[in-house]
mmCIF file of C-alpha atoms in Angstrom:
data_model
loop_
_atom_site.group_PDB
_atom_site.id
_atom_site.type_symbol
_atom_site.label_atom_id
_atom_site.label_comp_id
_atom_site.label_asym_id
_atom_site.label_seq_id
_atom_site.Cartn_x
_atom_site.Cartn_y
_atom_site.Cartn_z
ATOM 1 C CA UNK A 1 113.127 118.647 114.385
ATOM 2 C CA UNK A 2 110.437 121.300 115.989
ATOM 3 C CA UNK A 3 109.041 121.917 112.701
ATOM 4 C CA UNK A 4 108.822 118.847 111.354
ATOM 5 C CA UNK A 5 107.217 117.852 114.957
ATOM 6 C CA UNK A 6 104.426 120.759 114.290
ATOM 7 C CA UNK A 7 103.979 119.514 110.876
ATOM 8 C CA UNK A 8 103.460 115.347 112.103
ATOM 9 C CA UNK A 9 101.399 116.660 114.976
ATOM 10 C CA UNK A 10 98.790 118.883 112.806
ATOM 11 C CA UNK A 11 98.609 115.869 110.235
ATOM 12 C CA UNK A 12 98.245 113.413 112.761
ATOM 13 C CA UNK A 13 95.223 115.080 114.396
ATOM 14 C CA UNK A 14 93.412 115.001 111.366
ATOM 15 C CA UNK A 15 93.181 111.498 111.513
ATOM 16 C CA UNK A 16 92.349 110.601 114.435
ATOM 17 C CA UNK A 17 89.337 109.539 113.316
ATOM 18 C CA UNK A 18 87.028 106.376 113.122
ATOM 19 C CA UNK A 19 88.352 104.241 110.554
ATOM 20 C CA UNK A 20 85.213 102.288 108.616
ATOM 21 C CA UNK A 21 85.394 99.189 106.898
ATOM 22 C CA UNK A 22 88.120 98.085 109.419
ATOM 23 C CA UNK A 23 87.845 95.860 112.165
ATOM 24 C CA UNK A 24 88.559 97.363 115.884
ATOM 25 C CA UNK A 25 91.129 96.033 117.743
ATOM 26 C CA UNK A 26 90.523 94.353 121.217
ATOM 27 C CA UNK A 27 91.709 95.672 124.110
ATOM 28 C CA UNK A 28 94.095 92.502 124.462
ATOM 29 C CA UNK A 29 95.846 94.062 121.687
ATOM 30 C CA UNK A 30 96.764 96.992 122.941
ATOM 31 C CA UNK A 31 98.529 95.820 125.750
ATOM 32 C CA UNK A 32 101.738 97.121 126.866
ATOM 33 C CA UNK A 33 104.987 95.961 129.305
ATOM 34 C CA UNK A 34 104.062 98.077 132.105
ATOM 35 C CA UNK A 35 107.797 97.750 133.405
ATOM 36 C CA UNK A 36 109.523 98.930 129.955
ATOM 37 C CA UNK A 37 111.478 102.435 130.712
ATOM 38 C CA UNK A 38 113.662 103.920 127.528
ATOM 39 C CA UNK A 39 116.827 102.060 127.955
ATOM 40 C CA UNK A 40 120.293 104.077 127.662
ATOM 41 C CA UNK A 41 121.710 103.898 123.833
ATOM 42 C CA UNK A 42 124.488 101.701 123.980
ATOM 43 C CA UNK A 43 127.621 103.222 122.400
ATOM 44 C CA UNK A 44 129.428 99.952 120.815
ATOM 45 C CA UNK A 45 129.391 97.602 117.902
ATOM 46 C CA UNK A 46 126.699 95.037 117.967
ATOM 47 C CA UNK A 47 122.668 94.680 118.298
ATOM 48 C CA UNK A 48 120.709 95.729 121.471
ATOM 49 C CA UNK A 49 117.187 95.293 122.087
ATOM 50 C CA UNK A 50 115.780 98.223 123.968
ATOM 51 C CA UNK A 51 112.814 99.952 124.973
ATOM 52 C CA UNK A 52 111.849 103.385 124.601
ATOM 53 C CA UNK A 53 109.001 105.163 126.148
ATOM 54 C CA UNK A 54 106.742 107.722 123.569
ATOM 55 C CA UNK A 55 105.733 111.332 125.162
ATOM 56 C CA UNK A 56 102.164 110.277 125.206
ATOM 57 C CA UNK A 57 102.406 107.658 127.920
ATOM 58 C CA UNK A 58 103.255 104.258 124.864
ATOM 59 C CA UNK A 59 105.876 101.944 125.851
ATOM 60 C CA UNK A 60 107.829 100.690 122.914
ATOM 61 C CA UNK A 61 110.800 98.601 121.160
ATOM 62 C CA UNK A 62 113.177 98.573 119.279
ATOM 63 C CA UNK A 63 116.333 96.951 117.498
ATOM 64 C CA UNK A 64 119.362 98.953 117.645
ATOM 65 C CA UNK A 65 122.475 97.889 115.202
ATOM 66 C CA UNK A 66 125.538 99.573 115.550
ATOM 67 C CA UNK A 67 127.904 98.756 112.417
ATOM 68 C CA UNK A 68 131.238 96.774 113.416
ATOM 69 C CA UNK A 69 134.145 99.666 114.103
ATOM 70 C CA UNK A 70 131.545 102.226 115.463
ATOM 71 C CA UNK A 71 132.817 105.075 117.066
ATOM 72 C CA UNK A 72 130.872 107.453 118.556
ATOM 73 C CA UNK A 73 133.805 110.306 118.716
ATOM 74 C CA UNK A 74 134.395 109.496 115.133
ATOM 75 C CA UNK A 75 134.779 113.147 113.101
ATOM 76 C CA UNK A 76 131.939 111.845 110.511
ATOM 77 C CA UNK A 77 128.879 110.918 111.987
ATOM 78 C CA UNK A 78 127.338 107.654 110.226
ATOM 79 C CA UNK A 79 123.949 107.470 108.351
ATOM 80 C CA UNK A 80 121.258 105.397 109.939
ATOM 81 C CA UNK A 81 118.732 103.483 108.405
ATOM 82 C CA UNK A 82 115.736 102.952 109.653
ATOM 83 C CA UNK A 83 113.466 99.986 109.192
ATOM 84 C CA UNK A 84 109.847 98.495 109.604
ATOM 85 C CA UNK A 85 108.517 95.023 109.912
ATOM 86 C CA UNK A 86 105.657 93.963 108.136
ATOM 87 C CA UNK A 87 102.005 93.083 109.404
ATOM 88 C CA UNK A 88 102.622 89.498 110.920
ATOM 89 C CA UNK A 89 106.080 90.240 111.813
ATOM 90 C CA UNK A 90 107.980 91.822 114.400
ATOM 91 C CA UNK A 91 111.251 93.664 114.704
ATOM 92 C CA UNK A 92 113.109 90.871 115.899
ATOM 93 C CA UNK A 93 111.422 88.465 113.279
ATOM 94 C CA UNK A 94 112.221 91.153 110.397
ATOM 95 C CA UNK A 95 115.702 91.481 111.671
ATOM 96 C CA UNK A 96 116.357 87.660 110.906
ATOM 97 C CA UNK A 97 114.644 87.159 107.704
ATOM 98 C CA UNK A 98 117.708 86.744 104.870
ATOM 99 C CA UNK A 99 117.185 90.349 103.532
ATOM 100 C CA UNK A 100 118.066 92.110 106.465
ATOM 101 C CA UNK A 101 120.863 89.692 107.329
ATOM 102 C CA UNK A 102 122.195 91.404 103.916
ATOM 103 C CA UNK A 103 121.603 94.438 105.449
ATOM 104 C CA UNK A 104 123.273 93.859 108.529
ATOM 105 C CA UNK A 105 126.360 92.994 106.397
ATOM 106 C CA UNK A 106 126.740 95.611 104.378
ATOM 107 C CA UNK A 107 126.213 97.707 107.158
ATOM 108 C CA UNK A 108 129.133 96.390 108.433
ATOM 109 C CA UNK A 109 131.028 96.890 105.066
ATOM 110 C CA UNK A 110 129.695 100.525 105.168
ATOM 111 C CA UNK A 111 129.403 101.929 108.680
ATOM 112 C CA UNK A 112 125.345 102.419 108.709
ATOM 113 C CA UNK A 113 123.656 102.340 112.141
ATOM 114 C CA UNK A 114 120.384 100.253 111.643
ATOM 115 C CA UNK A 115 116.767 100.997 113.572
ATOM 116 C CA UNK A 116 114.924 98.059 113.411
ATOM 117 C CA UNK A 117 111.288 99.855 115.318
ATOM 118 C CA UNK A 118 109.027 97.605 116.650
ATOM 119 C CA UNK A 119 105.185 98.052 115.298
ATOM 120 C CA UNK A 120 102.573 98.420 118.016
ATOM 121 C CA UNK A 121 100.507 95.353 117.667
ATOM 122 C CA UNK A 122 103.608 92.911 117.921
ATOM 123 C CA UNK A 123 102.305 91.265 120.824
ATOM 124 C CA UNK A 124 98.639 90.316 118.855
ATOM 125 C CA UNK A 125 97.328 87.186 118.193
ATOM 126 C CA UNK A 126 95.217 89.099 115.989
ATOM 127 C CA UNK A 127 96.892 91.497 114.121
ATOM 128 C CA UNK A 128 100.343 91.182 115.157
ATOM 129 C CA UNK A 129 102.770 93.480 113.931
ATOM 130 C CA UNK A 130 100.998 95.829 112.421
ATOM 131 C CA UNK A 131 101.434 99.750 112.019
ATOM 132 C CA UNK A 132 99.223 101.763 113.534
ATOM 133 C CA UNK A 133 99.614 104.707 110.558
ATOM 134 C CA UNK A 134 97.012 107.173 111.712
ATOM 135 C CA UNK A 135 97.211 107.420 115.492
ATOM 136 C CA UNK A 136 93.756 106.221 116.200
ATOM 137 C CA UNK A 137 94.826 103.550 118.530
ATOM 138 C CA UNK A 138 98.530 103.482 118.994
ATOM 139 C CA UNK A 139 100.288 106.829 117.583
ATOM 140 C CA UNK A 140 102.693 104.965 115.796
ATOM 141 C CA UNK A 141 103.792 108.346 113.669
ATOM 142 C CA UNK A 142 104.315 109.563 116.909
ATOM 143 C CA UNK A 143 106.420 107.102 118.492
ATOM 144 C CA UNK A 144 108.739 106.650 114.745
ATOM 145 C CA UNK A 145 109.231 110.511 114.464
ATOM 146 C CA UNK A 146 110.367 110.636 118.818
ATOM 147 C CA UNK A 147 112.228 108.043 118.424
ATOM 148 C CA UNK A 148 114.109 108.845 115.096
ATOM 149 C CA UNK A 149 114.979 111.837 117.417
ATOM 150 C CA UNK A 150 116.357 110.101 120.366
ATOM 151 C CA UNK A 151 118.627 107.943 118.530
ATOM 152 C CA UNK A 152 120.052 110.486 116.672
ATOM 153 C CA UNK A 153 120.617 112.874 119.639
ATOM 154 C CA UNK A 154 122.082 109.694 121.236
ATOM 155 C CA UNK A 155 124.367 108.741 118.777
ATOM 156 C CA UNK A 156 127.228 109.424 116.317
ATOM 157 C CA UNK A 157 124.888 109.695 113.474
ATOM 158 C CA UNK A 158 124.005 112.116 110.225
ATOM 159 C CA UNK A 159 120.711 113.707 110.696
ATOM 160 C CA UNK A 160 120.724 114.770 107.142
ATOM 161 C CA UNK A 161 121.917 110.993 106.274
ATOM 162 C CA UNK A 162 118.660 108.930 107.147
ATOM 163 C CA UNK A 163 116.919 106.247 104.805
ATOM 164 C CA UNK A 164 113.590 104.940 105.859
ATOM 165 C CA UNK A 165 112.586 101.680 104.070
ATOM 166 C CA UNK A 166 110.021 98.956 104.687
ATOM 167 C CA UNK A 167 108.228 95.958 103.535
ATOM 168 C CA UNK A 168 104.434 95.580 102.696
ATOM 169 C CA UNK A 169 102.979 96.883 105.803
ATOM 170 C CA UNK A 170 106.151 98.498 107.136
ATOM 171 C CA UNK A 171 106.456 99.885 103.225
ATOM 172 C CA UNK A 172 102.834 101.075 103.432
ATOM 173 C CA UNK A 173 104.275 102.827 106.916
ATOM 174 C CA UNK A 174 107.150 104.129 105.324
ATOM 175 C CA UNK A 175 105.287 105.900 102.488
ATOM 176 C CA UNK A 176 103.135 107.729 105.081
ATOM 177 C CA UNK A 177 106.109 108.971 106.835
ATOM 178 C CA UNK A 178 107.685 109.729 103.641
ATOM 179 C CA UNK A 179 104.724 112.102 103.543
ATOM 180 C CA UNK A 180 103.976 113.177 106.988
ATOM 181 C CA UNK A 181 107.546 113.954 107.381
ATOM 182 C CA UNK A 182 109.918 114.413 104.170
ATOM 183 C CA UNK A 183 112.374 116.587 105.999
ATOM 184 C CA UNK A 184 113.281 113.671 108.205
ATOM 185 C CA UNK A 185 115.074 111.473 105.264
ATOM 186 C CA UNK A 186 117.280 111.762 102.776
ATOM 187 C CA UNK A 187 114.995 108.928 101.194
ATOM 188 C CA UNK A 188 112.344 106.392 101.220
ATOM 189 C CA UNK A 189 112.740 102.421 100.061
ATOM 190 C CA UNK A 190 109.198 100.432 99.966
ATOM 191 C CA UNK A 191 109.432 96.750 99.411
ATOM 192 C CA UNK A 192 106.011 94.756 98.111
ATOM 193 C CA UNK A 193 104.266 98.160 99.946
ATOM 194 C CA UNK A 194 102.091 100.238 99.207
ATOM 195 C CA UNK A 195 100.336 103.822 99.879
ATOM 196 C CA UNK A 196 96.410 103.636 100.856
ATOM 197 C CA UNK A 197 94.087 101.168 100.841
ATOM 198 C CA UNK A 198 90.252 100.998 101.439
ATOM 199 C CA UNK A 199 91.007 100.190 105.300
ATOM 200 C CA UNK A 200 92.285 103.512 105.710
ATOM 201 C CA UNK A 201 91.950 107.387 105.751
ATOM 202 C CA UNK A 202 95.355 107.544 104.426
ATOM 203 C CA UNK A 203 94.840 109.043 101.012
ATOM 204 C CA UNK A 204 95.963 106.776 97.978
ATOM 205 C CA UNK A 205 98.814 109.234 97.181
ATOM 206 C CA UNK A 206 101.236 111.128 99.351
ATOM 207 C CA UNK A 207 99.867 114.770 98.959
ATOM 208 C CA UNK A 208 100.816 116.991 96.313
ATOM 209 C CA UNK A 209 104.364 118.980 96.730
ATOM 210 C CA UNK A 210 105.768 116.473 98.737
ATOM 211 C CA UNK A 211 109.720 116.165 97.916
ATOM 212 C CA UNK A 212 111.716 113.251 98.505
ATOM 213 C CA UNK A 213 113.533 110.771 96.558
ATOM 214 C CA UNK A 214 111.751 107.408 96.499
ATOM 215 C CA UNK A 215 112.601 104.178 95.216
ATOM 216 C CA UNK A 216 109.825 100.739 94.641
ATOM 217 C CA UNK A 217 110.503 97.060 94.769
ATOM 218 C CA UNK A 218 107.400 95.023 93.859
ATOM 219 C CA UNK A 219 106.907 91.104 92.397
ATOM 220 C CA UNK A 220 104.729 90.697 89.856
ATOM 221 C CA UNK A 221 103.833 87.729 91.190
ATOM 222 C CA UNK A 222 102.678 89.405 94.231
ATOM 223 C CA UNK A 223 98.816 87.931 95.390
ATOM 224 C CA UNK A 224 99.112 89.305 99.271
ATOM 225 C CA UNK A 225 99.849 92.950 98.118
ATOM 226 C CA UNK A 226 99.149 92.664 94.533
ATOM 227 C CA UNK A 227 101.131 95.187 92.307
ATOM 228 C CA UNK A 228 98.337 96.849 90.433
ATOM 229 C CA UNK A 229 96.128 96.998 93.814
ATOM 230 C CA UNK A 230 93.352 95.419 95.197
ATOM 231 C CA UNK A 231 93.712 91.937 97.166
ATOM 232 C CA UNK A 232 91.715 91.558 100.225
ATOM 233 C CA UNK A 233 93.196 95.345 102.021
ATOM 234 C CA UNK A 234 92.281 97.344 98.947
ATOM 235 C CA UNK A 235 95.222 98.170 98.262
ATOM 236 C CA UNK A 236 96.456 100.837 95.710
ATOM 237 C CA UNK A 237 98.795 99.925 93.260
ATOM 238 C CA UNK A 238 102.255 99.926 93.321
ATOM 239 C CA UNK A 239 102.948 102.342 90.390
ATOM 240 C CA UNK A 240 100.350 104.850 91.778
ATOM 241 C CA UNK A 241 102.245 105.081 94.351
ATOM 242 C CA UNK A 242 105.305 105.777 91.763
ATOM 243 C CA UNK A 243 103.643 108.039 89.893
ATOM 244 C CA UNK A 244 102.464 110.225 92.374
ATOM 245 C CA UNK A 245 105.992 110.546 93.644
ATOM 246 C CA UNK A 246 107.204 111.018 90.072
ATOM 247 C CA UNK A 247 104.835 113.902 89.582
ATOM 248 C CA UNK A 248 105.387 115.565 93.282
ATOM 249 C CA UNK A 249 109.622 115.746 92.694
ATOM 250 C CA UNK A 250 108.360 117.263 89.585
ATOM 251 C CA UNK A 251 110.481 114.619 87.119
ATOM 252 C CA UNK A 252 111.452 115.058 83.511
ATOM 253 C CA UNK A 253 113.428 112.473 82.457
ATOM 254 C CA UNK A 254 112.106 109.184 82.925
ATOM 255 C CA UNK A 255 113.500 105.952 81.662
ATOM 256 C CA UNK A 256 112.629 102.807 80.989
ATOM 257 C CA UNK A 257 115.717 99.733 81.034
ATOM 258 C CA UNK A 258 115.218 96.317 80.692
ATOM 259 C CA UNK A 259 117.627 94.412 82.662
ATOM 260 C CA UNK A 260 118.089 90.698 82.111
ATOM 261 C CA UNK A 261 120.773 89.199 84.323
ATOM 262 C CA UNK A 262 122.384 85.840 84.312
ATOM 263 C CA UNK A 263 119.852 84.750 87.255
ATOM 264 C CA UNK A 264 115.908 83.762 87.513
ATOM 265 C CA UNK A 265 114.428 86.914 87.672
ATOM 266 C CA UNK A 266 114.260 89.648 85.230
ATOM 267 C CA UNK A 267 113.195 93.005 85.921
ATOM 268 C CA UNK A 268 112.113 96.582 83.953
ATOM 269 C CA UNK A 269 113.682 99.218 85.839
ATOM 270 C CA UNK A 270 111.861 102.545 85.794
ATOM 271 C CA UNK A 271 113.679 105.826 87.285
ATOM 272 C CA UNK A 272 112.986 110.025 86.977
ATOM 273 C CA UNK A 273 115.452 112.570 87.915
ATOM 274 C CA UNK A 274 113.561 115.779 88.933
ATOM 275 C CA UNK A 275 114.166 119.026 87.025
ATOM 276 C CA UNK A 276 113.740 121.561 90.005
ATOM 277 C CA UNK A 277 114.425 119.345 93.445
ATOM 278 C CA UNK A 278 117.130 117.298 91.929
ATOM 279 C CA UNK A 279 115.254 113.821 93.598
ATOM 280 C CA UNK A 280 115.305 110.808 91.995
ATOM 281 C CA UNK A 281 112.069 108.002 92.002
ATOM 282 C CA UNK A 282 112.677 104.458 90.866
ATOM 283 C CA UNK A 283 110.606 101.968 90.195
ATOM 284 C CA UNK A 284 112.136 98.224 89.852
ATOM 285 C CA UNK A 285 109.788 94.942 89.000
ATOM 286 C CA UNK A 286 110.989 92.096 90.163
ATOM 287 C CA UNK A 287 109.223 89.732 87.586
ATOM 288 C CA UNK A 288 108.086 86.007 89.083
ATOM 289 C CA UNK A 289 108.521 87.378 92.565
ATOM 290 C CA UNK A 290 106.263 86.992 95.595
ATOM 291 C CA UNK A 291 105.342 88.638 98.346
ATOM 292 C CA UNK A 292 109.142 89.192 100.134
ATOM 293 C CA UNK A 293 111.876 91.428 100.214
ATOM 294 C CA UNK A 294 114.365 89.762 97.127
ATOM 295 C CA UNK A 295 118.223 88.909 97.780
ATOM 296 C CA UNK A 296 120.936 87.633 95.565
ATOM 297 C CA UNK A 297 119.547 84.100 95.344
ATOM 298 C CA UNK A 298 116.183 85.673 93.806
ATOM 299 C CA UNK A 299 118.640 87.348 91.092
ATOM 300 C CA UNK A 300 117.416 90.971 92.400
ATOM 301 C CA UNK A 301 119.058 92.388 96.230
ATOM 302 C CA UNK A 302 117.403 94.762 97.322
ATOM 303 C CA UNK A 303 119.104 95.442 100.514
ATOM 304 C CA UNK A 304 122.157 96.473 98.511
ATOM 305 C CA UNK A 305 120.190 98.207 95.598
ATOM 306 C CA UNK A 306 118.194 100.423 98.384
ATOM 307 C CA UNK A 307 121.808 101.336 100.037
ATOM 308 C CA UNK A 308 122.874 102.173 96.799
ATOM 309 C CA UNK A 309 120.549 104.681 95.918
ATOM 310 C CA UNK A 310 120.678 105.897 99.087
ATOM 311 C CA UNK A 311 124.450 106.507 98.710
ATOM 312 C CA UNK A 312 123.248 108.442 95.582
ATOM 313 C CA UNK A 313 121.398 111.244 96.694
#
């Protein structure tokens, strides 16, 4: 992880800078627990809340999921997948929404440890829940790459094996990890996300070269992150996003499927496979839907589709 620790600190630096054209935060909002220590990682089946403290001084949370049957002296260590909230939302909030309840399940079904983090401005009236992606207030690329490493240090579980996925704010988060960090995951999953927007110095794209195997949910019907951009962040569009990762993993064989199952939604599946890294970037439309992450009932799950792909690479 020392590289990839160089690399995220270098980046990170870069932007610390004024952000304009966004609000700043009150100092309310950047209130901590002053009593939270990082908790010991709990080495059994079921969900723990726990705290975790960040190397510069931040005192975070965090929702820990260990899948039913977990061993931690098992001879294969078990992928983890990691998760963020979106703006609005928190970790505990995101963990019961009925998307992540699918998760939970097939975790289960599967033996994946889940990481539900916590985004810094949880506690806001204000802005609550949302990810802090360029360090300027709370170092939130710090505190998701430190504690990445503690859990896996801590626990029975795959370093090479580790998803990150995320919806709308936590997908926007997600992509700039995906970026800041590739080496961490094996892949990415964004939900109604997205890459830049006007209220940031993240660049619309993830920069040029960057490897990783992505795959994109997004609702047409989508008005709070709208899928061809713009809405009230100035946002970037949702198949930007997909093309720049298309063009990075350097793909060659794209295809286009309609799928039409025997539920509401239909959807036009889009996927590459690279011809030099081997990485794969979908793109799936979820036609009629909103702004949330789909299930079963919606005619599109994405908890299991995300897993699935996961599985894949």
């Amino acid at each position: 992880m020392q590289t990839i620790t160089h690399h995220l600190a270098a980046v990170v630096a870069t932007l610390l800078l004024a952000i304009p054209g966004c609000a700043p935060r009150s100092s309310e909002e950047l209130a901590t627990a002053s009593s939270a220590i990082t908790d010991p990682v709990p080495q059994a089946a079921g969900r723990y809340n726990l705290r975790f403290d960040v190397s510069n001084g931040d005192q975070r949370a965090y929702i820990l999921r260990l899948p039913a049957g977990y061993n931690p002296f098992a001879a294969a260590p078990y992928p983890l997948v990691y998760l963020f909230h979106g703006a609005g939302q928190s970790a505990d909030s995101f963990y019961g929404r009925p998307g992540m309840t699918r998760m939970e399940a097939l975790a289960d079904v599967q033996g994946k440890i889940l990481v539900f983090a916590q985004g810094a401005f949880g506690a806001s009236v204000t802005t609550p829940g949302m990810w802090d992606d360029t360090g300027h207030l709370k170092n939130d690329p710090l505190f998701a790459q430190e504690l990445l490493a503690f859990v896996l240090a801590n626990l029975n579980a795959d370093p090479a094996r580790v998803l990150a996925a995320g919806f709308s704010n936590g997908g926007h988060f997600t992509h700039v990890l995906g970026a800041l960090m590739p080496a961490a995951f094996r892949a990415i999953g964004v939900v109604e996300g997205y890459y830049g927007a006007t209220c940031s110095p993240i660049p619309a794209t993830p920069p040029a070269g960057t490897l990783l195997p992505v795959f994109i949910v997004h609702g047409d019907a989508d008005t709070t992150v709208p899928i061809g951009g713009g809405g009230t962040g100035g946002f970037t569009s949702a198949l930007d996003a997909y093309n720049a990762w298309y063009s990075n993993d350097t793909c060659t064989l794209p295809t286009a499927i309609p799928i039409t199952p025997p539920a509401t939604y239909t959807f036009r599946f889009t996927a590459c496979k690279a011809a030099t890294s081997g990485n794969v970037v979908r793109f799936t439309t979820v036609f009629g839907l909103g702004h949330e992450w789909p299930v079963a009932a919606n005619g599109f799950d994405a908890s299991a589709r995300l897993l699935d792909f996961f599985d894949m690479q």
